């Protein structure tokens, strides 16, 4: 039975895909939250008359943090897309040695 082992480069590419999937989920949750927060049908079930005016941009609330994480997910997704080419062409052994020197 032949054993197959993944190289370091293939492991990095798979981790890169995993990061892309999680960042897409983050952005999806943020978009869903925007629809829920700004939907007029949801606003009619609230006690406030002017729901959109009472929705203040406060980053310390849970919804503000989720929106901030969605923006971070967009940045991470584009970083993942641009790093695919680098992973294929980088000298992994030299990069790891360089990181050891930095630390």
Short mmCIF file of C-alpha atoms in Angstrom, two decimals:
data_model
loop_
_atom_site.label_atom_id
_atom_site.label_comp_id
_atom_site.label_asym_id
_atom_site.label_seq_id
_atom_site.Cartn_x
_atom_site.Cartn_y
_atom_site.Cartn_z
CA UNK A 1 0.00 0.00 0.00
CA UNK A 2 1.65 3.25 -1.09
CA UNK A 3 1.56 6.04 1.43
CA UNK A 4 1.06 9.57 0.27
CA UNK A 5 2.26 12.49 2.31
CA UNK A 6 1.46 16.08 1.59
CA UNK A 7 4.30 18.45 1.09
CA UNK A 8 4.60 21.66 3.06
CA UNK A 9 3.56 23.62 0.00
CA UNK A 10 0.35 21.61 -0.42
CA UNK A 11 -0.45 22.02 3.29
CA UNK A 12 -0.07 25.79 2.94
CA UNK A 13 -2.31 25.83 -0.12
CA UNK A 14 -4.99 23.85 1.75
CA UNK A 15 -4.74 26.18 4.74
CA UNK A 16 -5.06 29.09 2.34
CA UNK A 17 -8.29 27.61 0.94
CA UNK A 18 -9.58 27.06 4.47
CA UNK A 19 -8.91 30.72 5.33
CA UNK A 20 -10.75 31.76 2.17
CA UNK A 21 -13.80 29.69 3.14
CA UNK A 22 -13.92 31.13 6.65
CA UNK A 23 -13.51 34.69 5.40
CA UNK A 24 -16.39 34.18 2.94
CA UNK A 25 -18.55 32.93 5.82
CA UNK A 26 -17.57 36.01 7.85
CA UNK A 27 -18.56 38.33 5.03
CA UNK A 28 -21.82 36.41 4.53
CA UNK A 29 -22.74 36.81 8.19
CA UNK A 30 -22.02 40.54 7.96
CA UNK A 31 -24.21 40.92 4.88
CA UNK A 32 -27.00 38.97 6.57
CA UNK A 33 -26.73 41.22 9.63
CA UNK A 34 -26.98 44.31 7.42
CA UNK A 35 -30.18 42.98 5.89
CA UNK A 36 -31.63 42.22 9.31
CA UNK A 37 -30.63 45.56 10.85
CA UNK A 38 -31.85 47.75 8.01
CA UNK A 39 -34.94 45.82 6.96
CA UNK A 40 -38.12 47.84 7.36
CA UNK A 41 -40.19 44.75 8.21
CA UNK A 42 -37.97 44.10 11.22
CA UNK A 43 -38.24 47.76 12.24
CA UNK A 44 -42.02 47.59 12.59
CA UNK A 45 -41.72 45.00 15.36
CA UNK A 46 -39.48 47.25 17.45
CA UNK A 47 -40.77 49.60 20.13
CA UNK A 48 -39.01 52.61 18.64
CA UNK A 49 -40.85 54.62 16.03
CA UNK A 50 -37.80 55.70 14.08
CA UNK A 51 -35.74 52.54 14.21
CA UNK A 52 -33.18 53.59 11.59
CA UNK A 53 -32.53 56.87 13.39
CA UNK A 54 -32.00 55.12 16.71
CA UNK A 55 -29.51 52.70 15.16
CA UNK A 56 -26.33 54.52 16.09
CA UNK A 57 -22.96 53.41 14.78
CA UNK A 58 -21.47 52.13 18.01
CA UNK A 59 -18.60 49.69 17.55
CA UNK A 60 -18.87 48.43 21.12
CA UNK A 61 -22.16 46.67 20.44
CA UNK A 62 -22.26 43.09 19.20
CA UNK A 63 -23.69 44.06 15.82
CA UNK A 64 -20.98 46.67 15.32
CA UNK A 65 -18.26 44.13 16.04
CA UNK A 66 -19.79 41.62 13.63
CA UNK A 67 -19.83 44.28 10.89
CA UNK A 68 -16.21 45.10 11.69
CA UNK A 69 -15.32 41.40 11.43
CA UNK A 70 -17.09 41.26 8.06
CA UNK A 71 -14.88 44.10 6.81
CA UNK A 72 -11.85 42.25 8.15
CA UNK A 73 -13.09 39.14 6.32
CA UNK A 74 -13.06 41.07 3.03
CA UNK A 75 -9.45 42.11 3.64
CA UNK A 76 -8.45 38.55 4.56
CA UNK A 77 -10.17 37.14 1.47
CA UNK A 78 -8.25 39.45 -0.87
CA UNK A 79 -5.01 38.67 0.98
CA UNK A 80 -5.69 34.96 0.50
CA UNK A 81 -6.33 35.46 -3.20
CA UNK A 82 -3.06 37.33 -3.69
CA UNK A 83 -0.99 34.91 -1.62
CA UNK A 84 -1.69 31.85 -3.79
CA UNK A 85 1.00 32.82 -6.29
CA UNK A 86 3.49 33.52 -3.52
CA UNK A 87 2.94 30.12 -1.90
CA UNK A 88 3.69 28.36 -5.16
CA UNK A 89 6.94 30.26 -5.79
CA UNK A 90 8.45 30.87 -2.34
CA UNK A 91 11.46 29.06 -0.91
CA UNK A 92 9.79 27.59 2.17
CA UNK A 93 12.95 26.41 3.89
CA UNK A 94 14.58 29.82 3.50
CA UNK A 95 11.43 31.59 4.69
CA UNK A 96 11.25 29.43 7.83
CA UNK A 97 14.92 30.08 8.60
CA UNK A 98 14.37 33.82 8.11
CA UNK A 99 11.40 33.74 10.52
CA UNK A 100 13.54 31.93 13.12
CA UNK A 101 16.14 34.67 12.83
CA UNK A 102 13.48 37.35 13.31
CA UNK A 103 12.13 35.70 16.45
#
